[in-house]
Amino acid sequence: MNTSLSSSECTTAAGCAFQGGRVLKFGGTSVGTPASIRNVKRIVEAAAGPVIVVVSALGGVTDRLLALSQQAKAGGEDYRTGVEELRARHQEMIDTVIEMEKRKALSLRINALIDELASILHGVSLIQDLPAKTSDAIVAYGERLSSLICADLIAGAQHFDARMIIKTRRKEEKHVVDFDETNALIGSTFAAGGPVSVVGGFIAADAVSGATTNLGRGGSDYTAAIIAAAMDAEALEIWTDVDGFMTADPRVIPTAYTIDELTYSEAMELCNFGAKVVYPPTIYPVCAKNIPIFVKNTLNPSARGSVIRSNARQSERPIRGISSVNEMSMVTVSGPSMVGVIGVNRRIFDTLARGGISVFMVAQTSSETSTSMCVTPQDGPRACALLDAEFARERAEGAMNPAMLTENLATVAAVGEGMKHTPGIAGKLFSVLGKNGINTYAMAFGALEMNLSFVVDRNCLRKSLNVIHDSFFLSEYQEINLFLCGTGTVGGSLLQQIAAQREVLLREHSLKLNLVGVCGRSHSAFSREGIDPAHYREAMTRGGKGGVAEMVREILAMNIFNSVFVDCTADEEVAACYEELLSHNVNVVAANKVAASSDFEKYARLKNTARERGVKFLFETNVGAGLPIINTINDLRSSGDNILRIEAVLSGTLNFVFNTLSAEVTLSQAVRQAKEMGYSEPDPRIDLSGRDVIRKLTILAREVCRNFIPEELLAGSLEDFWRWLPELDARFEDERQRLVAEGKRWRFVATWENGRGSVGLKEVPMTHPFYDLEGSNNIILLTTERYREYPMLIQGYGAGAAVTAAGVFADIMRVANV
């Protein structure tokens, strides 16, 4: 876009003289080190056309001056050490970046200013009082010093004292810019200025007394905007230590990225709600003149940065960015007398204004019985006291309640002009917050539909920001945070599969699987940034103690968004934790059959909790390992079909045993092979007794079984079982030979029909679909109203760590909706 002004657009003679010129502002980090200040020199000297440079104090100096003020106020001479440190720092900067022939004269000017500063601080220490006027004078020295250094550093630059051109007048407790006088002074000062002018930002002078004042923290941006507007500049450039406006705070959300362009209104909303890229008052002066603002990185000048302008390209997403006020309190005024009474809100806000309390968000119920206002934590108690005094008569009559203060809160703002064109945006936002267990105390969505703000507990702030950033596609990818319990054969295989697929999922599906916790019986490891699944054992060795109780504590403490608890154990203690996790909006994916096959009341409670909290409770691998049995049944029922009969071979272990039996391989040998190959449970009696199949059938239809192994072998110890099992070999061999002669095979079949289920060993003929079932495969026949004549058949591997892990992996993908 061509942003240069035609001569007819110039509103002042100075503006016409400055046509094509730009105002460049450099923050404290940009002038904080010799390396960064040399970047400033290169940027300014490479600029075409006239340039006005506005600089902040060297990084950290303003904070140091404020601290020295308080030291001096306390009495004594402790402040003197700090003054000399400031002198040494500025002298070191001069000796490092300024040409030799200029150093002596500049050092004299710098030392003279620091001597003045020392004298003022000495006076403060003597009277042990710090009037606002004196404090303003002290903090101004940062910009007075830095601007002198920058003016001598930049070739051809001329220095101007900002106090001579930026004038303020006192209004109540604040210094506000006198624009009439300021604009006139700016015009006359820079009308015949050279190619480069350097001004200290932040500082100003009282239009009446001439005393030093300032424009507030961050005021250097404001200084630059005032000058740019007065001079009808082609552009205002804000040079800082980030690449531009980000979609969110990158310290909280590593996936945040630079916003190429945004409107003045969007930038103003983001700044007012915590985005510290630009000081909020900066935007108005240049917006009124339609002057674009470019936000650039001094440390990375080649980066594209962000541009703020009126005709910014519309975002492809409804939300342009999110920002937050990390610490705030909420004051609520309520009572039946507020309903329909004109003037109540006027009294509320007049009272707060007289007390100098700023409100940055307001929410009112439609019934008008309460109004909530967001204020700083420091202002909260005083705001309540002032409002209680204002409405003392109404409180005494019972018509109004005492002002209520809610502390430890944070405010999040989702900003974007695209929201007004997106139906249901508020519904989606609060839905994803709810699914992640984030409660909102208040919300505000103005008529312009550009800023949707809401209040949350401070400890949910990080989670809230991540949820919104992830759900509204501000991130380059969706992130799922995994907590894995159990690193045995299934858990270990799952981690191998995740390690192998992570890059493919990220590249092809924009899905990042982030392993944030892994736990075994003895060790565990947790990291919000992620654990490499290929090296999880090393992480666990370096981590803390194991156990599911430790993992649950960590999950709740981390309070991380889009979290999934993956249970790859067969442990009842682990399954007992599901309800607590689901109630805290943690998705649960279980290879463990205990919970889904437990008593119906508990099973139903888990399913209901998941549904109410908007999270997933998935256990596809509980039946048929990696086969899509449960999801198929759910899909049939959801589409209106009715399941009439289920007939299945659901034990890959027993199928392997019966397929392995031969004249050379006895029953006991086949069972041992199943154990060694990882097909059976750690205790094979769970398979042989039919309990594993009972659990699976219970999950499908919930009834019981008949045993084919004598009860006494199942009742003793595991050692007794292995010792006595060979005694069954001869009997089973005789029966096997009979079956061969009759053209039959054993299959351990689970059946459910007409509300009743059974599990037991059956002899199936060659004509039955179960006859040719090989290895450890599972098979299921579903007879439904639609599939009555030709039942639906699902067949495949039904045992083994790899296929079970693959089924768990598939459930994780369902949580991610991939």
XYZ file of N, CA and C in Angstrom, residues 439-574:
408
model
N -13.962 -22.740 34.326
C -15.172 -22.007 34.699
C -14.959 -20.516 34.482
N -15.963 -19.841 33.945
C -15.878 -18.397 33.735
C -16.769 -17.678 34.738
N -16.251 -16.595 35.301
C -16.974 -15.822 36.312
C -17.832 -14.723 35.687
N -17.375 -14.195 34.574
C -18.100 -13.114 33.904
C -17.598 -13.028 32.478
N -18.413 -12.466 31.607
C -17.984 -12.271 30.230
C -18.584 -10.984 29.693
N -17.917 -10.445 28.673
C -18.409 -9.236 28.018
C -18.134 -9.363 26.527
N -19.161 -9.095 25.727
C -19.033 -9.169 24.267
C -19.755 -7.955 23.718
N -19.000 -6.925 23.354
C -19.594 -5.661 22.952
C -20.403 -5.769 21.672
N -21.166 -4.719 21.409
C -22.010 -4.690 20.214
C -21.191 -4.751 18.935
N -19.927 -4.303 19.003
C -19.068 -4.363 17.818
C -18.597 -5.781 17.536
N -18.788 -6.687 18.483
C -18.440 -8.107 18.328
C -16.982 -8.293 17.906
N -16.108 -7.539 18.549
C -14.692 -7.617 18.191
C -13.841 -8.114 19.351
N -14.353 -7.992 20.573
C -13.599 -8.401 21.751
C -14.512 -9.215 22.652
N -14.221 -10.500 22.742
C -14.959 -11.375 23.649
C -14.065 -11.624 24.852
N -14.414 -11.000 25.988
C -13.586 -11.066 27.190
C -14.285 -11.884 28.257
N -13.497 -12.599 29.037
C -14.080 -13.395 30.116
C -13.085 -13.506 31.269
N -13.638 -13.804 32.440
C -12.854 -13.846 33.674
C -12.746 -15.286 34.148
N -11.519 -15.701 34.513
C -11.276 -17.068 34.994
C -10.406 -17.017 36.240
N -10.330 -18.149 36.945
C -9.356 -18.276 38.028
C -7.964 -18.068 37.469
N -7.122 -17.403 38.251
C -5.765 -17.135 37.773
C -5.012 -18.423 37.459
N -5.264 -19.492 38.244
C -4.524 -20.732 37.987
C -5.016 -21.457 36.736
N -6.081 -20.967 36.116
C -6.555 -21.527 34.847
C -6.172 -20.664 33.652
N -5.403 -19.605 33.886
C -5.097 -18.672 32.805
C -4.307 -19.346 31.687
N -3.198 -20.012 32.045
C -2.374 -20.655 31.019
C -3.206 -21.647 30.201
N -4.012 -22.426 30.899
C -4.842 -23.424 30.222
C -5.848 -22.739 29.298
N -6.457 -21.648 29.755
C -7.438 -20.930 28.940
C -6.814 -20.405 27.654
N -5.645 -19.792 27.785
C -4.969 -19.246 26.609
C -4.631 -20.344 25.617
N -4.126 -21.467 26.113
C -3.771 -22.576 25.224
C -4.996 -23.166 24.543
N -6.081 -23.310 25.295
C -7.307 -23.889 24.733
C -7.819 -23.040 23.576
N -7.893 -21.729 23.773
C -8.417 -20.850 22.728
C -7.478 -20.832 21.533
N -6.190 -20.707 21.812
C -5.211 -20.660 20.730
C -5.265 -21.928 19.896
N -5.427 -23.059 20.557
C -5.461 -24.345 19.875
C -6.790 -24.546 19.137
N -7.898 -24.221 19.778
C -9.217 -24.538 19.230
C -9.619 -23.628 18.084
N -9.089 -22.424 18.047
C -9.465 -21.495 16.989
C -8.383 -21.387 15.912
N -7.539 -22.418 15.851
C -6.573 -22.563 14.780
C -5.603 -21.386 14.676
N -5.370 -20.735 15.828
C -4.317 -19.726 15.839
C -2.956 -20.412 15.867
N -2.930 -21.640 16.396
C -1.697 -22.415 16.383
C -1.522 -23.046 14.997
N -0.286 -23.373 14.684
C -0.011 -24.041 13.424
C -0.474 -25.486 13.468
N -0.719 -25.988 14.675
C -1.166 -27.370 14.808
C -1.997 -27.533 16.069
N -2.804 -28.597 16.095
C -3.547 -28.966 17.290
C -2.630 -29.776 18.196
N -2.748 -29.563 19.490
C -1.879 -30.263 20.439
C -2.712 -31.122 21.383
N -2.304 -32.381 21.527
C -2.900 -33.296 22.489
C -1.825 -33.670 23.493
N -2.103 -33.489 24.769
C -1.127 -33.749 25.824
C -1.433 -35.082 26.502
N -0.487 -36.010 26.405
C -0.694 -37.382 26.847
C -0.011 -37.673 28.170
N -0.750 -38.350 29.049
C -0.197 -38.925 30.278
C -0.350 -40.440 30.156
N 0.749 -41.165 30.087
C 0.705 -42.611 29.901
C 1.037 -43.326 31.197
N 0.135 -44.187 31.631
C 0.359 -45.001 32.824
C 0.550 -46.441 32.381
N 1.719 -47.023 32.685
C 2.007 -48.399 32.303
C 2.946 -48.456 31.120
N 4.144 -48.939 31.334
C 5.151 -48.982 30.264
C 5.582 -50.416 29.977
N 4.651 -51.357 30.149
C 4.937 -52.750 29.841
C 4.870 -53.001 28.353
N 4.407 -54.188 27.970
C 4.425 -54.539 26.550
C 3.525 -53.631 25.713
N 2.301 -53.377 26.204
C 1.383 -52.521 25.444
C 1.842 -51.066 25.495
N 2.140 -50.554 26.707
C 2.573 -49.168 26.834
C 3.858 -48.896 26.074
N 4.823 -49.808 26.172
C 6.079 -49.639 25.442
C 5.868 -49.639 23.943
N 4.998 -50.537 23.460
C 4.712 -50.585 22.025
C 4.008 -49.313 21.564
N 3.094 -48.802 22.393
C 2.398 -47.557 22.050
C 3.393 -46.404 21.910
N 4.340 -46.305 22.830
C 5.322 -45.224 22.760
C 6.182 -45.350 21.516
N 6.522 -46.575 21.112
C 7.270 -46.767 19.875
C 6.461 -46.285 18.677
N 5.165 -46.603 18.659
C 4.317 -46.185 17.544
C 4.163 -44.669 17.502
N 4.020 -44.053 18.677
C 3.909 -42.585 18.722
C 5.197 -41.945 18.221
N 6.342 -42.469 18.666
C 7.631 -41.927 18.226
C 7.771 -42.025 16.713
N 7.288 -43.138 16.132
C 7.410 -43.343 14.688
C 6.450 -42.461 13.892
N 5.299 -42.096 14.478
C 4.260 -41.389 13.736
C 4.190 -39.898 13.999
N 4.918 -39.404 14.990
C 4.759 -37.998 15.394
C 4.967 -37.031 14.237
N 6.037 -37.205 13.498
C 6.336 -36.275 12.414
C 5.291 -36.346 11.309
N 4.818 -37.573 11.007
C 3.791 -37.731 9.974
C 2.505 -37.032 10.397
N 2.098 -37.218 11.645
C 0.881 -36.577 12.139
C 0.999 -35.060 12.118
N 2.171 -34.565 12.471
C 2.382 -33.117 12.477
C 2.356 -32.573 11.057
N 2.986 -33.278 10.147
C 3.088 -32.806 8.765
C 1.771 -32.940 8.007
N 1.087 -34.084 8.165
C -0.081 -34.354 7.340
C -1.408 -33.992 7.998
N -1.435 -33.959 9.333
C -2.693 -33.669 10.035
C -2.593 -32.469 10.965
N -1.452 -31.804 11.010
C -1.242 -30.663 11.913
C -1.611 -31.020 13.345
N -1.230 -32.223 13.753
C -1.512 -32.714 15.096
C -0.206 -33.022 15.809
N -0.021 -32.409 16.968
C 1.156 -32.679 17.777
C 0.751 -33.516 18.983
N 1.296 -34.726 19.061
C 1.103 -35.559 20.246
C 2.246 -35.261 21.200
N 1.908 -34.648 22.313
C 2.912 -34.199 23.276
C 2.850 -35.086 24.512
N 3.849 -35.940 24.695
C 3.904 -36.814 25.870
C 4.395 -35.975 27.048
N 3.478 -35.625 27.953
C 3.835 -34.750 29.070
C 4.009 -35.499 30.387
N 3.629 -36.778 30.395
C 3.796 -37.571 31.610
C 3.845 -39.045 31.273
N 4.738 -39.780 31.924
C 4.816 -41.227 31.746
C 5.146 -41.832 33.099
N 4.437 -42.910 33.457
C 4.542 -43.424 34.816
C 4.511 -44.941 34.826
N 5.414 -45.533 35.625
C 5.402 -46.962 35.905
C 5.231 -47.172 37.394
N 5.481 -48.389 37.853
C 5.328 -48.672 39.278
C 6.387 -47.975 40.122
N 7.615 -47.837 39.569
C 8.739 -47.324 40.366
C 9.147 -45.910 40.026
N 9.012 -45.535 38.751
C 9.513 -44.236 38.320
C 8.477 -43.517 37.462
N 8.660 -42.217 37.349
C 7.789 -41.407 36.497
C 8.549 -40.192 36.025
N 8.022 -39.565 34.988
C 8.614 -38.324 34.483
C 7.483 -37.433 33.985
N 7.604 -36.128 34.227
C 6.584 -35.169 33.808
C 7.268 -33.921 33.267
N 6.767 -33.411 32.158
C 7.317 -32.189 31.573
C 6.259 -31.542 30.702
N 5.906 -30.301 31.022
C 4.922 -29.563 30.227
C 5.409 -29.371 28.795
N 6.719 -29.231 28.615
C 7.287 -29.018 27.286
C 7.319 -30.305 26.474
N 7.264 -31.467 27.123
C 7.197 -32.724 26.395
C 8.373 -33.642 26.682
N 8.117 -34.944 26.597
C 9.121 -35.994 26.792
C 9.245 -36.745 25.471
N 10.470 -36.966 25.028
C 10.687 -37.703 23.790
C 10.236 -39.147 23.995
N 9.198 -39.617 23.267
C 8.723 -40.988 23.480
C 9.760 -42.051 23.117
N 10.755 -41.677 22.316
C 11.803 -42.634 21.972
C 12.810 -42.801 23.106
N 12.794 -41.870 24.068
C 13.758 -41.925 25.170
C 13.053 -41.750 26.516
N 11.858 -42.307 26.632
C 11.084 -42.126 27.859
C 11.729 -42.804 29.055
N 12.439 -43.923 28.829
C 13.044 -44.625 29.964
C 14.111 -43.766 30.642
N 14.914 -43.066 29.848
C 15.927 -42.186 30.433
C 15.263 -41.075 31.243
N 14.147 -40.523 30.701
C 13.423 -39.471 31.420
C 12.876 -39.991 32.743
N 12.352 -41.224 32.740
C 11.805 -41.802 33.976
C 12.907 -42.059 34.998
N 14.073 -42.467 34.520
C 15.200 -42.704 35.432
C 15.605 -41.418 36.132
N 15.550 -40.314 35.383
C 15.910 -39.009 35.970
C 14.767 -38.407 36.772
N 13.539 -38.940 36.601
C 12.360 -38.338 37.218
C 12.155 -38.761 38.661
N 10.899 -38.729 39.079
C 10.570 -39.007 40.478
C 9.997 -40.392 40.667
N 9.326 -40.563 41.781
C 8.768 -41.865 42.111
C 7.566 -42.155 41.228
N 7.240 -43.469 41.119
C 6.155 -43.886 40.268
C 4.858 -44.085 41.032
N 3.929 -44.783 40.380
C 2.639 -45.054 41.002
C 1.551 -44.154 40.462
N 0.337 -44.703 40.344
C -0.758 -43.940 39.757
C -1.156 -42.756 40.628
N -1.022 -42.882 41.961
C -1.387 -41.753 42.833
C -0.515 -40.543 42.521
N 0.768 -40.777 42.286
C 1.685 -39.683 41.933
C 1.291 -39.073 40.600
N 0.923 -39.923 39.641
C 0.549 -39.408 38.322
C -0.713 -38.557 38.401
N -1.709 -39.004 39.138
C -2.953 -38.236 39.259
C -2.679 -36.877 39.898
N -1.824 -36.851 40.924
C -1.464 -35.571 41.556
C -0.827 -34.626 40.541
N 0.074 -35.161 39.721
C 0.753 -34.330 38.724
C -0.219 -33.840 37.660
N -1.110 -34.703 37.221
C -2.084 -34.306 36.192
C -2.932 -33.136 36.682
N -3.424 -33.245 37.912
C -4.283 -32.189 38.446
C -3.488 -30.921 38.713
N -2.228 -31.063 39.140
C -1.398 -29.885 39.417
C -1.012 -29.173 38.123
N -0.687 -29.932 37.071
C -0.298 -29.317 35.798
C -1.482 -28.624 35.134
N -2.700 -29.186 35.315
C -3.909 -28.545 34.797
C -3.731 -28.147 33.334
N -3.249 -29.083 32.551
C -2.874 -28.786 31.176
C -4.057 -28.997 30.243
N -4.093 -28.270 29.142
C -5.235 -28.324 28.232
C -5.156 -29.568 27.340
N -6.304 -29.951 26.780
C -6.406 -31.099 25.870
C -5.626 -32.298 26.395
N -5.864 -32.661 27.647
C -5.095 -33.736 28.268
C -5.820 -35.072 28.137
N -5.029 -36.125 27.940
C -5.551 -37.476 27.786
C -4.760 -38.405 28.702
N -5.469 -39.110 29.563
C -4.851 -40.134 30.419
C -4.988 -41.467 29.707
N -3.859 -42.139 29.450
C -3.849 -43.401 28.721
C -3.430 -44.503 29.685
N -4.324 -45.450 29.922
C -4.068 -46.547 30.862
C -3.711 -47.813 30.082
N -2.451 -48.195 30.139
C -1.993 -49.419 29.480
C -1.650 -50.483 30.512
N -2.353 -50.460 31.647
C -2.162 -51.463 32.686
C -3.378 -52.384 32.719
N -3.360 -53.334 33.642
C -4.541 -54.150 33.937
C -4.880 -54.002 35.411
N -4.571 -52.838 35.963
C -4.582 -52.598 37.402
C -5.901 -51.984 37.868
N -6.505 -52.575 38.908
C -7.743 -52.034 39.464
C -7.526 -50.668 40.098
N -6.352 -50.452 40.724
C -6.065 -49.165 41.366
C -6.031 -48.045 40.332
N -5.493 -48.343 39.158
C -5.448 -47.334 38.102
C -6.863 -47.038 37.607
